[in-house]
Tab-separated table of C-alpha atoms in Angstrom:
chain	number	residue	atom	x	y	z
A	23	MET	CA	221.384	242.216	151.280
A	24	SER	CA	222.953	238.943	150.171
A	25	ASP	CA	226.540	238.234	151.240
A	26	TRP	CA	227.354	235.974	148.269
A	27	PRO	CA	230.144	238.327	147.016
A	28	ASP	CA	232.062	237.481	150.203
A	29	TYR	CA	232.317	233.853	149.067
A	30	LEU	CA	232.923	234.514	145.367
A	31	GLU	CA	236.704	234.315	145.621
A	32	GLU	CA	236.597	230.917	147.351
A	33	VAL	CA	234.073	229.547	144.834
A	34	ALA	CA	236.162	230.774	141.891
A	35	TYR	CA	239.282	229.207	143.431
A	36	SER	CA	237.476	225.889	143.836
A	37	MET	CA	236.373	225.881	140.195
A	38	ARG	CA	239.814	226.841	138.877
A	39	THR	CA	241.630	224.164	140.882
A	40	GLN	CA	239.177	221.288	140.348
A	41	LYS	CA	240.453	218.649	137.921
A	42	GLN	CA	238.064	218.224	134.983
A	43	LYS	CA	237.202	214.677	133.971
A	44	SER	CA	237.153	215.437	130.246
A	45	THR	CA	240.616	217.090	130.195
A	46	GLY	CA	242.411	215.486	133.133
A	47	PHE	CA	243.710	218.896	134.283
A	48	THR	CA	242.534	221.864	136.300
A	49	PRO	CA	241.610	225.075	134.417
A	50	TYR	CA	244.437	226.843	136.273
A	51	HIS	CA	246.974	224.246	135.108
A	52	LEU	CA	245.848	224.619	131.498
A	53	MET	CA	246.162	228.400	131.709
A	54	PHE	CA	249.501	228.746	133.507
A	55	GLY	CA	251.201	225.382	132.959
A	56	ARG	CA	251.460	224.528	136.659
A	57	GLN	CA	249.314	223.723	139.664
A	58	HIS	CA	247.967	226.496	141.867
A	59	ARG	CA	249.841	227.082	145.091
A	60	PRO	CA	247.800	226.084	148.186
A	61	ILE	CA	245.987	229.079	149.642
A	62	ASP	CA	247.324	228.341	153.144
A	63	GLN	CA	250.961	228.492	152.017
A	64	ASP	CA	252.607	231.763	153.025
A	65	ASP	CA	255.084	233.643	150.876
A	66	MET	CA	258.655	232.474	151.272
A	67	GLU	CA	260.445	234.522	153.881
A	68	LEU	CA	264.186	234.630	154.169
A	69	GLU	CA	265.471	234.718	157.729
A	70	VAL	CA	268.828	236.325	158.307
A	71	GLU	CA	270.979	234.678	160.943
A	72	GLU	CA	271.813	237.381	163.450
A	73	GLU	CA	273.987	235.439	165.859
A	74	GLY	CA	277.637	236.495	165.867
A	75	LEU	CA	277.037	239.804	164.051
A	76	SER	CA	279.058	242.806	165.114
A	77	PRO	CA	277.329	246.129	165.818
A	78	ALA	CA	278.536	247.358	162.432
A	79	ASP	CA	276.980	244.311	160.779
A	80	GLU	CA	273.708	244.876	162.634
A	81	SER	CA	273.474	248.391	161.272
A	82	THR	CA	273.937	247.179	157.693
A	83	ASP	CA	270.884	247.573	155.495
A	84	THR	CA	268.748	244.385	155.393
A	85	SER	CA	268.443	244.502	151.632
A	86	CYS	CA	272.211	244.229	151.303
A	87	SER	CA	272.199	241.147	153.533
A	88	LEU	CA	269.501	239.551	151.389
A	89	GLU	CA	271.443	240.262	148.230
A	90	GLY	CA	274.288	238.265	149.680
A	91	LEU	CA	272.010	235.303	150.356
A	92	VAL	CA	269.984	235.269	147.142
A	93	SER	CA	271.690	235.198	143.768
A	94	LEU	CA	269.603	236.467	140.871
A	95	PRO	CA	269.354	234.160	137.823
A	96	THR	CA	271.382	234.995	134.770
A	97	ALA	CA	269.799	235.865	131.427
A	98	LYS	CA	270.684	232.392	130.139
A	99	GLU	CA	269.011	230.708	133.116
A	100	VAL	CA	265.872	232.794	132.620
A	101	SER	CA	265.789	231.880	128.928
A	102	LEU	CA	266.168	228.157	129.713
A	103	PHE	CA	263.425	228.373	132.344
A	104	VAL	CA	261.023	230.053	129.898
A	105	GLN	CA	261.768	227.401	127.257
A	106	HIS	CA	261.167	224.654	129.821
A	107	GLN	CA	257.815	226.178	130.846
A	108	ASP	CA	256.736	226.518	127.204
A	109	GLN	CA	257.602	222.874	126.603
A	110	LYS	CA	255.620	221.802	129.668
A	111	ARG	CA	252.596	223.811	128.495
A	112	GLN	CA	252.770	222.204	125.061
A	113	GLU	CA	252.917	218.732	126.633
A	114	VAL	CA	249.925	219.568	128.840
A	115	HIS	CA	247.855	220.734	125.861
A	116	ILE	CA	248.758	217.589	123.898
A	117	LYS	CA	247.574	215.439	126.802
A	118	ARG	CA	244.441	217.580	127.096
A	119	GLU	CA	243.620	216.973	123.430
A	120	GLU	CA	244.098	213.232	123.931
A	121	LYS	CA	241.786	213.248	126.968
A	122	VAL	CA	239.093	215.274	125.199
A	123	ASN	CA	239.226	213.021	122.128
A	124	ALA	CA	238.941	209.936	124.351
A	125	ALA	CA	235.919	211.444	126.150
A	126	GLN	CA	234.247	212.245	122.830
A	127	GLU	CA	234.893	208.718	121.543
A	128	LYS	CA	233.342	207.309	124.724
A	129	GLN	CA	230.251	209.478	124.253
A	130	THR	CA	229.946	208.281	120.657
A	131	ALA	CA	230.324	204.650	121.735
A	132	ASP	CA	227.661	205.083	124.427
A	133	TYR	CA	225.337	206.704	121.903
A	134	ASN	CA	225.819	203.882	119.379
A	135	ARG	CA	225.367	201.212	122.058
A	136	ARG	CA	222.044	202.653	123.185
A	137	LYS	CA	220.946	203.083	119.592
A	138	LYS	CA	221.820	199.453	118.856
A	139	LYS	CA	219.714	198.308	121.800
A	140	GLY	CA	216.718	199.999	120.254
A	141	SER	CA	216.589	203.043	122.513
A	142	LYS	CA	215.423	206.019	120.529
A	143	ILE	CA	218.026	208.750	120.858
A	144	TYR	CA	217.424	212.288	119.651
A	145	ASP	CA	219.944	214.927	118.655
A	146	LEU	CA	219.535	217.462	121.447
A	147	SER	CA	221.339	220.755	121.943
A	148	VAL	CA	221.427	223.653	124.401
A	149	GLY	CA	218.371	225.900	124.109
A	150	MET	CA	216.001	223.204	122.804
A	151	HIS	CA	212.626	222.562	124.448
A	152	VAL	CA	212.214	218.944	125.517
A	153	LEU	CA	209.954	216.572	127.423
A	154	GLN	CA	211.223	214.294	130.186
A	155	SER	CA	210.177	210.690	130.639
A	156	ASN	CA	208.058	210.371	133.776
A	157	LEU	CA	209.807	207.576	135.683
A	158	ARG	CA	207.096	207.656	138.367
A	159	ASN	CA	204.800	206.293	135.686
A	160	GLU	CA	206.742	203.025	135.861
A	161	SER	CA	207.999	202.785	139.431
A	162	ARG	CA	205.067	203.978	141.554
A	163	LYS	CA	201.847	202.099	142.210
A	164	GLY	CA	199.075	203.807	140.305
A	165	GLY	CA	201.625	205.659	138.190
A	166	LYS	CA	200.127	204.327	134.973
A	167	MET	CA	197.423	206.964	135.359
A	168	GLU	CA	200.000	209.756	135.181
A	169	PRO	CA	201.355	211.301	131.952
A	170	LYS	CA	204.244	209.452	130.320
A	171	TRP	CA	206.109	212.704	129.706
A	172	THR	CA	206.491	215.888	131.756
A	173	GLY	CA	207.497	219.362	130.659
A	174	PRO	CA	208.252	221.189	128.560
A	175	TYR	CA	211.757	222.050	129.743
A	176	LYS	CA	214.581	224.089	128.250
A	177	ILE	CA	218.085	222.590	127.950
A	178	LEU	CA	220.660	224.735	129.785
A	179	ASP	CA	223.730	222.525	129.504
A	180	ILE	CA	224.902	219.024	128.491
A	181	ASP	CA	228.017	217.741	130.278
A	182	CYS	CA	230.608	215.221	129.081
A	183	ASN	CA	228.664	212.370	130.717
A	184	GLN	CA	225.524	213.312	128.770
A	185	ARG	CA	223.737	214.573	131.856
A	186	VAL	CA	221.421	217.454	130.987
A	187	ALA	CA	220.616	220.545	133.067
A	188	LEU	CA	217.018	221.712	132.591
A	189	GLU	CA	214.746	224.579	133.531
A	190	THR	CA	210.952	224.697	133.378
A	191	VAL	CA	209.737	226.685	130.387
A	192	LYS	CA	206.666	227.925	132.248
A	193	ASN	CA	208.401	229.663	135.163
A	194	GLY	CA	212.135	229.430	134.383
A	195	LYS	CA	212.844	227.374	137.519
A	196	LYS	CA	215.978	225.231	137.207
A	197	LEU	CA	215.682	221.555	138.158
A	198	ASN	CA	217.807	220.513	141.125
A	199	ARG	CA	219.250	217.456	139.399
A	200	ARG	CA	220.596	216.756	135.956
A	201	VAL	CA	218.686	214.315	133.758
A	202	SER	CA	220.054	211.474	131.655
A	203	TYR	CA	220.193	212.257	127.928
A	204	ASN	CA	218.160	209.170	126.992
A	205	GLN	CA	215.211	210.272	129.176
A	206	LEU	CA	214.485	213.252	126.925
A	207	ARG	CA	212.801	213.867	123.609
A	208	PRO	CA	212.139	217.073	121.636
A	209	TYR	CA	209.019	219.030	122.521
A	210	LEU	CA	206.944	219.534	119.368
A	211	HIS	CA	205.182	222.851	119.734
A	212	SER	CA	202.051	223.600	117.714
A	213	GLN	CA	199.261	226.159	117.815
A	214	LEU	CA	196.671	223.371	117.629
A	215	HIS	CA	198.141	221.771	120.745
A	216	ASP	CA	198.052	225.101	122.585
A	217	ALA	CA	194.425	225.695	121.539
A	218	ARG	CA	193.346	222.270	122.784
A	219	ALA	CA	195.246	222.723	126.020
A	220	ALA	CA	193.571	226.098	126.543
A	221	GLU	CA	190.155	224.513	125.901
A	222	ARG	CA	190.869	221.786	128.454
A	223	ASP	CA	191.981	224.344	131.032
A	224	GLU	CA	188.891	226.483	130.407
A	225	SER	CA	186.608	223.452	130.640
A	226	TRP	CA	188.246	222.349	133.884
A	227	GLU	CA	187.922	225.818	135.402
A	228	SER	CA	184.234	226.004	134.423
A	229	SER	CA	183.426	222.611	135.924
A	230	HIS	CA	185.389	223.453	139.052
A	231	LEU	CA	183.482	226.743	139.410
A	232	CYS	CA	180.098	225.004	138.942
A	233	SER	CA	180.952	222.414	141.581
A	234	HIS	CA	181.983	225.136	143.987
A	235	MET	CA	178.723	227.065	143.422
A	236	MET	CA	176.640	223.914	143.930
A	237	ARG	CA	178.351	223.231	147.236
A	238	GLN	CA	177.663	226.811	148.315
A	239	ASP	CA	173.953	226.435	147.419
A	240	THR	CA	173.559	223.276	149.480
A	241	LYS	CA	174.880	224.937	152.598
């Protein structure tokens, strides 16, 4: 049995306290208006000085001693604190909006710059089937014999840096690395294409079977 539930709390903590590039804040900060306390920080403990206490003092209830050391905030102080926290949350959300808008403007500028250079950019979205440019076709010796595009793949996610998470349509296996947006194009599905592909596969299987039988006959 997998032990992944044992690590779920630590993984969730890591995600909640990781600053996001598009917002400039951690998810925890956006939710509660403050940073998460470090997990290795213990709760504050009040230590009562016992030196010089008389036996009667030593028998006094500890809670009474603590009440003498800690003064509870007044209703006015609580109200001012709540107002201050609300103001801080509003300021955080304003900054978050500014960060998100700046990230979106950067994405638009990058898109327009690539489009101006002549790179063909498609409007892609999560759930679409796409083909990926086969970079081995250009970088590896003999790669010109390989297909220019691989796939099809299904888009799982597109992050703020226009890096795309993909999974193979055929077996649902997720790719280990994200792919640049400009390396993808929509996969145009057609029944004619499927019929021709099936014919090629059937022809290949038949020729492979004939070759195998001929080798068996020569033995």
